[in-house]
Amino acid sequence: MPEVVEYGGVAMIDACTVMPGTLIEAVGFRDAAHGWHSQRYLPRSVPGVDATVKGEADAISTCLYESMAEGGIERFTLSLRQAPFNDVGSIGVGEGTKMTVAGLRAAVRPGLSAGSFDARVVSADGQVEAVLGASRMSNVKEITDPEATFLRLLEGVAANLAKGPQGSTAHVHTGRYESVPSACDVLSGERFREITGGRDSGVVEADFYEKEIFDRFQNDKDEVRYFYSNQQECRRLSPEWFEPGKRGQGKALKIRLRTYRDADMAIKDAQDCNPDSPSRGVTGEAAMSDEKIGDFAACGFKEGDSPTISFVAGRTQVRLTGYGDWAADEPAAYVKQFTPVAQALAGEVKKAIG
């Protein structure tokens, strides 16, 4: 049994152990189980002195699966609210059809679109509330009875919730990317504190794309090349990020790793710092680094309203994005501020991934 993760001495239940990908696949949704996987979780135990998230409105643990197949739109989400870090409610009036599932109280109601349902389940001790959602299940032609399918999923979720804490799960790469570490291991809590100068809440938000993606490039001679890669992201947050009215004082940092099959593909396809790249029309002009970072051009630009530095290390393109007022706002200043950090990360990424 995996080691149970504690937050301030409280054993935590991880949403993706309650709704693992194997359960999604077992009820008939293989593409979703092996598509886009997003989660908020605690990668390791956090001692009481550092367990700083309190009174959080958002769930402390979430799990999401969505199909990446062509035409795939089915999505499954699970949010766990756990006392004393979240407000946990009881099954109330008007919440849909009430029932007992795996010995737990639950309520089910139709979602907003066809083939969609929502449910709430409360643990036997009333300390954990699970909110389950399944969207557009009828998009999969083999699913002829979406409601019955949802109840099978709910039964599995409730049974796992009834088991209590079962450790923590995180995405594990397979195939040609199986040696690639999690982005949340690259952006560790120690690294977050070092970079931001703030406290690490211990809670991370991660996105993983299991399927390999590709870019198609055709040159002037009608020669076609394909560049294959795998993408993942991790965002770490300071405690203020979770407190109502204090997010502006919070610090958040996200790393995105896009790992190619080899370094040649990374250098030729990584377009963030190419002045002729079409992405410049989206992010605006890039500020180039004056110092060497990684193995290719390095630069800064805006990702939405947030400053980002991008560089290539081995076969991986790395983006580091800061959220909050703690980081320089303008790309040129951000690149200068983050050059030492990026140089250190480039070496670590290249050593870890190749």
Coordinates of C-alpha atoms in Angstrom, one line a residue:
M1 CA 0.0 0.0 0.0
P2 CA 1.4 3.4 -0.9
E3 CA 2.4 5.7 2.0
V4 CA -0.5 7.8 3.2
V5 CA 0.1 11.5 2.7
E6 CA -0.6 13.8 5.7
Y7 CA -1.2 17.5 5.7
G8 CA -0.6 18.9 9.2
G9 CA -1.1 15.5 10.7
V10 CA -4.4 14.8 8.9
A11 CA -4.4 11.8 6.6
M12 CA -5.5 13.1 3.2
I13 CA -7.5 11.3 0.5
D14 CA -6.2 11.8 -3.0
A15 CA -8.9 12.4 -5.7
C16 CA -7.0 10.3 -8.3
T17 CA -6.8 7.3 -5.9
V18 CA -10.6 7.6 -5.5
M19 CA -11.1 7.9 -9.3
P20 CA -8.1 6.3 -11.0
G21 CA -7.7 6.0 -14.7
T22 CA -8.3 2.3 -14.5
L23 CA -11.8 3.0 -13.2
I24 CA -12.5 5.4 -16.1
E25 CA -11.3 2.7 -18.6
A26 CA -13.3 0.0 -16.8
V27 CA -16.6 1.8 -17.4
G28 CA -15.9 2.2 -21.1
F29 CA -13.8 5.4 -21.7
R30 CA -10.3 4.3 -22.7
D31 CA -9.6 7.5 -24.7
A32 CA -10.4 9.7 -21.7
A33 CA -8.4 7.5 -19.3
H34 CA -5.3 7.9 -21.6
G35 CA -5.8 11.5 -22.8
W36 CA -5.5 14.7 -20.8
H37 CA -5.1 14.1 -17.1
S38 CA -5.2 17.1 -14.7
Q39 CA -5.0 17.0 -10.9
R40 CA -4.5 19.1 -7.8
Y41 CA -2.8 17.0 -5.1
L42 CA -0.3 16.7 -2.3
P43 CA 2.8 15.0 -3.7
R44 CA 4.2 14.4 -0.2
S45 CA 3.4 14.8 3.5
V46 CA 3.5 18.4 4.9
P47 CA 4.3 18.9 8.6
G48 CA 2.0 21.0 10.8
V49 CA 4.1 24.1 10.7
D50 CA 3.9 24.2 6.9
A51 CA 0.3 23.1 6.5
T52 CA -0.9 26.6 5.8
V53 CA -4.0 26.1 3.6
K54 CA -7.0 26.8 5.8
G55 CA -10.6 27.7 5.0
E56 CA -10.1 27.1 1.3
A57 CA -13.2 27.5 -0.9
D58 CA -11.7 25.3 -3.6
A59 CA -11.2 21.6 -3.2
I60 CA -7.8 20.6 -1.8
S61 CA -7.7 17.6 -4.2
T62 CA -9.1 17.2 -7.7
C63 CA -8.8 14.8 -10.6
L64 CA -9.8 15.2 -14.2
Y65 CA -9.7 13.0 -17.4
E66 CA -10.6 14.2 -20.8
S67 CA -10.3 12.5 -24.2
M68 CA -7.7 13.7 -26.7
A69 CA -9.0 11.4 -29.5
E70 CA -10.2 13.1 -32.6
G71 CA -13.8 14.3 -31.9
G72 CA -13.4 13.2 -28.3
I73 CA -15.3 15.5 -25.8
E74 CA -16.1 13.3 -22.9
R75 CA -14.8 14.5 -19.5
F76 CA -14.7 13.2 -15.9
T77 CA -14.0 15.3 -12.9
L78 CA -13.8 14.6 -9.2
S79 CA -13.3 17.1 -6.4
L80 CA -12.6 16.2 -2.8
R81 CA -13.2 18.7 0.0
Q82 CA -11.8 17.6 3.3
A83 CA -12.1 19.1 6.8
P84 CA -10.5 21.1 8.3
F85 CA -9.1 22.6 5.2
N86 CA -12.4 22.9 3.3
D87 CA -16.0 23.4 4.3
V88 CA -17.7 20.1 4.0
G89 CA -21.5 20.0 3.5
S90 CA -24.1 17.3 3.9
I91 CA -26.6 16.0 1.3
G92 CA -29.3 18.6 1.3
V93 CA -32.8 19.1 0.0
G94 CA -33.2 19.5 -3.8
E95 CA -29.9 18.0 -4.7
G96 CA -31.4 15.3 -6.9
T97 CA -32.1 11.6 -6.4
K98 CA -30.8 10.5 -3.0
M99 CA -29.4 7.0 -2.6
T100 CA -26.9 4.9 -0.7
V101 CA -23.8 3.8 -2.7
A102 CA -21.2 1.5 -1.2
G103 CA -22.6 2.4 2.2
L104 CA -22.3 6.2 1.7
R105 CA -24.9 8.9 1.3
A106 CA -25.1 10.2 -2.2
A107 CA -27.3 12.4 -4.5
V108 CA -27.4 12.2 -8.3
R109 CA -28.9 14.6 -10.8
P110 CA -28.6 15.2 -14.6
G111 CA -25.9 17.5 -15.9
L112 CA -26.4 20.4 -18.3
S113 CA -25.8 18.5 -21.5
A114 CA -27.0 15.2 -22.9
G115 CA -25.2 12.2 -21.5
S116 CA -24.0 14.2 -18.5
F117 CA -24.5 13.6 -14.7
D118 CA -23.4 15.1 -11.4
A119 CA -23.3 13.5 -7.9
R120 CA -22.2 14.3 -4.4
V121 CA -21.0 11.7 -1.9
V122 CA -20.2 12.2 1.8
S123 CA -17.8 9.9 3.7
A124 CA -19.2 8.0 6.7
D125 CA -17.6 10.3 9.2
G126 CA -18.8 13.4 7.4
Q127 CA -15.2 14.7 7.0
V128 CA -14.9 14.3 3.2
E129 CA -17.2 15.5 0.4
A130 CA -16.8 14.2 -3.1
V131 CA -18.3 15.9 -6.1
L132 CA -18.3 13.8 -9.2
G133 CA -19.1 15.0 -12.7
A134 CA -19.3 13.1 -16.1
S135 CA -19.9 15.1 -19.3
R136 CA -21.1 14.1 -22.7
M137 CA -20.7 10.3 -22.1
S138 CA -23.0 9.6 -25.0
N139 CA -20.3 10.8 -27.4
V140 CA -18.8 7.3 -27.1
K141 CA -21.0 5.2 -29.4
E142 CA -20.6 2.1 -27.2
I143 CA -22.3 3.9 -24.3
T144 CA -26.0 3.1 -24.9
D145 CA -27.2 3.9 -21.3
P146 CA -25.3 6.9 -19.9
E147 CA -27.2 7.0 -16.6
A148 CA -26.4 3.3 -15.9
T149 CA -22.8 3.9 -16.8
F150 CA -22.6 6.9 -14.5
L151 CA -24.0 4.9 -11.6
R152 CA -21.3 2.2 -12.2
L153 CA -18.7 5.0 -12.0
L154 CA -20.3 6.4 -8.9
E155 CA -20.2 3.0 -7.3
G156 CA -16.5 2.7 -7.9
V157 CA -15.8 6.2 -6.6
A158 CA -17.9 5.7 -3.5
A159 CA -16.2 2.3 -2.8
N160 CA -12.8 3.9 -3.0
L161 CA -13.8 6.8 -0.9
A162 CA -15.1 4.4 1.8
K163 CA -11.6 2.9 2.0
G164 CA -10.2 6.2 3.3
P165 CA -6.7 7.5 2.6
Q166 CA -4.8 5.3 0.1
G167 CA -1.7 7.3 -0.6
S168 CA -1.1 9.7 -3.4
T169 CA -1.0 9.1 -7.1
A170 CA 0.7 11.1 -9.9
H171 CA 1.0 10.5 -13.6
V172 CA 3.8 8.1 -14.7
H173 CA 5.1 8.3 -18.3
T174 CA 5.2 5.2 -20.4
G175 CA 6.7 4.1 -23.7
R176 CA 9.5 6.3 -25.1
Y177 CA 8.9 8.9 -22.4
E178 CA 8.9 6.5 -19.4
S179 CA 12.2 7.9 -18.1
V180 CA 10.9 11.5 -18.0
P181 CA 10.3 12.7 -14.4
S182 CA 7.1 14.5 -13.3
A183 CA 7.2 18.3 -13.8
C184 CA 6.4 18.6 -10.1
D185 CA 9.7 16.8 -9.3
V186 CA 11.6 19.2 -11.5
L187 CA 9.8 22.2 -9.9
S188 CA 10.2 21.0 -6.3
G189 CA 8.9 22.7 -3.2
E190 CA 12.5 23.6 -2.3
R191 CA 13.0 25.1 -5.8
F192 CA 9.8 27.1 -5.5
R193 CA 10.8 28.6 -2.2
E194 CA 14.3 29.4 -3.6
I195 CA 12.9 31.2 -6.7
T196 CA 9.9 33.0 -5.2
G197 CA 11.2 33.7 -1.7
G198 CA 7.7 32.7 -0.4
R199 CA 6.3 29.7 1.4
D200 CA 5.1 26.6 -0.4
S201 CA 1.5 25.5 0.4
G202 CA 2.4 21.9 -0.4
V203 CA -0.5 21.7 -2.9
V204 CA 0.4 21.4 -6.6
E205 CA -1.6 21.6 -9.8
A206 CA -0.4 19.4 -12.6
D207 CA -1.4 18.6 -16.2
F208 CA -0.2 15.6 -18.2
Y209 CA -0.9 14.7 -21.8
E210 CA -0.4 10.9 -22.2
K211 CA -0.7 10.9 -26.0
E212 CA 2.3 12.0 -28.0
I213 CA 1.5 15.1 -30.1
F214 CA 3.2 16.2 -33.4
D215 CA 3.8 19.3 -35.4
R216 CA 3.9 19.1 -39.2
F217 CA 6.3 21.3 -41.1
Q218 CA 6.5 21.6 -44.9
N219 CA 9.4 23.6 -46.4
D220 CA 9.7 25.5 -49.7
K221 CA 10.7 22.3 -51.5
D222 CA 7.5 20.5 -50.3
E223 CA 9.5 18.4 -48.0
V224 CA 7.4 17.3 -44.9
R225 CA 8.8 16.7 -41.4
Y226 CA 7.0 15.7 -38.3
F227 CA 8.2 16.7 -34.8
Y228 CA 6.9 14.5 -32.0
S229 CA 6.7 15.5 -28.4
N230 CA 5.0 15.0 -25.0
Q231 CA 3.8 17.8 -22.8
Q232 CA 3.3 18.3 -19.0
E233 CA 2.9 21.2 -16.6
C234 CA 3.1 21.8 -12.9
R235 CA 2.2 24.8 -10.8
R236 CA 3.1 25.4 -7.2
L237 CA 1.3 28.0 -5.0
S238 CA 1.9 29.9 -1.9
P239 CA -0.7 29.8 0.9
E240 CA -2.1 33.2 0.2
W241 CA -3.2 31.9 -3.2
F242 CA -6.0 30.0 -1.4
E243 CA -7.2 32.7 1.0
P244 CA -10.1 34.9 -0.1
G245 CA -9.0 38.5 -0.7
K246 CA -5.3 37.6 -0.4
R247 CA -4.5 36.1 -3.8
G248 CA -2.9 39.4 -4.9
Q249 CA -0.3 38.8 -2.2
G250 CA 0.2 35.2 -3.4
K251 CA 3.1 33.7 -5.4
A252 CA 2.6 31.1 -8.0
L253 CA 5.1 29.5 -10.4
K254 CA 4.4 27.1 -13.3
I255 CA 6.8 25.0 -15.3
R256 CA 5.9 23.5 -18.7
L257 CA 8.1 20.7 -20.1
R258 CA 7.6 19.8 -23.8
T259 CA 9.9 16.8 -24.3
Y260 CA 10.7 15.7 -27.9
R261 CA 11.9 12.3 -29.2
D262 CA 15.4 13.8 -29.6
A263 CA 17.3 17.0 -29.2
D264 CA 17.3 17.7 -33.0
M265 CA 13.5 17.9 -33.0
A266 CA 13.5 20.1 -29.9
I267 CA 15.9 22.7 -31.5
K268 CA 14.1 22.7 -34.9
D269 CA 10.5 22.8 -33.6
A270 CA 10.8 24.9 -30.5
Q271 CA 9.5 28.1 -31.9
D272 CA 9.0 30.3 -28.7
C273 CA 12.1 32.3 -29.3
N274 CA 12.0 32.4 -33.1
P275 CA 11.2 36.0 -34.2
D276 CA 9.5 34.6 -37.3
S277 CA 7.3 32.2 -35.4
P278 CA 3.5 32.6 -35.8
S279 CA 3.3 32.5 -32.0
R280 CA 4.8 35.9 -31.9
G281 CA 1.4 37.2 -33.1
V282 CA -0.2 35.7 -30.0
T283 CA 2.4 36.5 -27.3
G284 CA 3.9 39.6 -28.8
E285 CA 7.5 40.4 -29.4
A286 CA 10.0 38.3 -27.4
A287 CA 12.8 39.7 -25.4
M288 CA 15.9 37.7 -26.1
S289 CA 18.3 36.7 -23.3
D290 CA 21.8 38.3 -23.4
E291 CA 23.3 35.2 -21.7
K292 CA 23.4 31.6 -22.7
I293 CA 20.6 29.5 -21.3
G294 CA 20.4 25.9 -22.3
D295 CA 21.2 24.8 -25.9
F296 CA 19.4 27.2 -28.1
A297 CA 17.9 30.7 -28.0
A298 CA 16.3 31.8 -24.8
C299 CA 13.7 34.6 -24.4
G300 CA 10.8 36.1 -22.5
F301 CA 7.3 37.0 -23.4
K302 CA 3.8 37.2 -22.0
E303 CA 1.6 34.1 -21.6
G304 CA -1.7 35.8 -21.1
D305 CA -0.8 38.5 -18.6
S306 CA 1.9 36.5 -17.0
P307 CA 5.7 36.8 -17.8
T308 CA 7.4 33.7 -19.1
I309 CA 10.9 32.7 -19.9
S310 CA 11.5 29.9 -22.4
F311 CA 14.6 27.9 -23.3
V312 CA 15.7 24.5 -24.7
A313 CA 17.6 22.0 -22.6
G314 CA 18.6 18.8 -24.4
R315 CA 15.4 17.4 -25.9
T316 CA 13.0 19.5 -23.8
Q317 CA 11.6 23.0 -24.3
V318 CA 11.0 24.6 -20.9
R319 CA 8.7 27.4 -20.0
L320 CA 8.7 29.1 -16.6
T321 CA 5.8 31.4 -15.8
G322 CA 5.4 33.6 -12.8
Y323 CA 2.0 34.6 -11.4
G324 CA 1.6 37.5 -8.9
D325 CA 3.3 40.8 -8.3
W326 CA 6.5 39.2 -7.0
A327 CA 8.0 38.7 -10.5
A328 CA 9.1 41.4 -13.0
D329 CA 6.1 42.2 -15.3
E330 CA 7.9 43.2 -18.5
P331 CA 9.5 40.3 -20.5
A332 CA 13.0 41.9 -20.7
A333 CA 13.1 42.5 -17.0
Y334 CA 11.7 39.0 -16.3
V335 CA 14.4 37.4 -18.5
K336 CA 17.1 39.2 -16.6
Q337 CA 15.6 38.3 -13.2
F338 CA 15.2 34.7 -14.1
T339 CA 18.4 34.0 -16.1
P340 CA 20.3 32.5 -13.1
V341 CA 17.3 30.3 -12.3
A342 CA 16.9 29.2 -15.9
Q343 CA 20.5 28.4 -16.3
A344 CA 20.4 26.1 -13.2
L345 CA 17.2 24.5 -14.4
A346 CA 18.5 23.9 -17.9
G347 CA 21.3 21.8 -16.4
E348 CA 19.0 19.9 -14.2
V349 CA 16.5 19.2 -17.0
K350 CA 19.1 18.0 -19.4
K351 CA 20.7 15.7 -16.8
A352 CA 17.3 14.3 -15.8
I353 CA 15.8 13.9 -19.3
G354 CA 18.6 14.0 -21.8

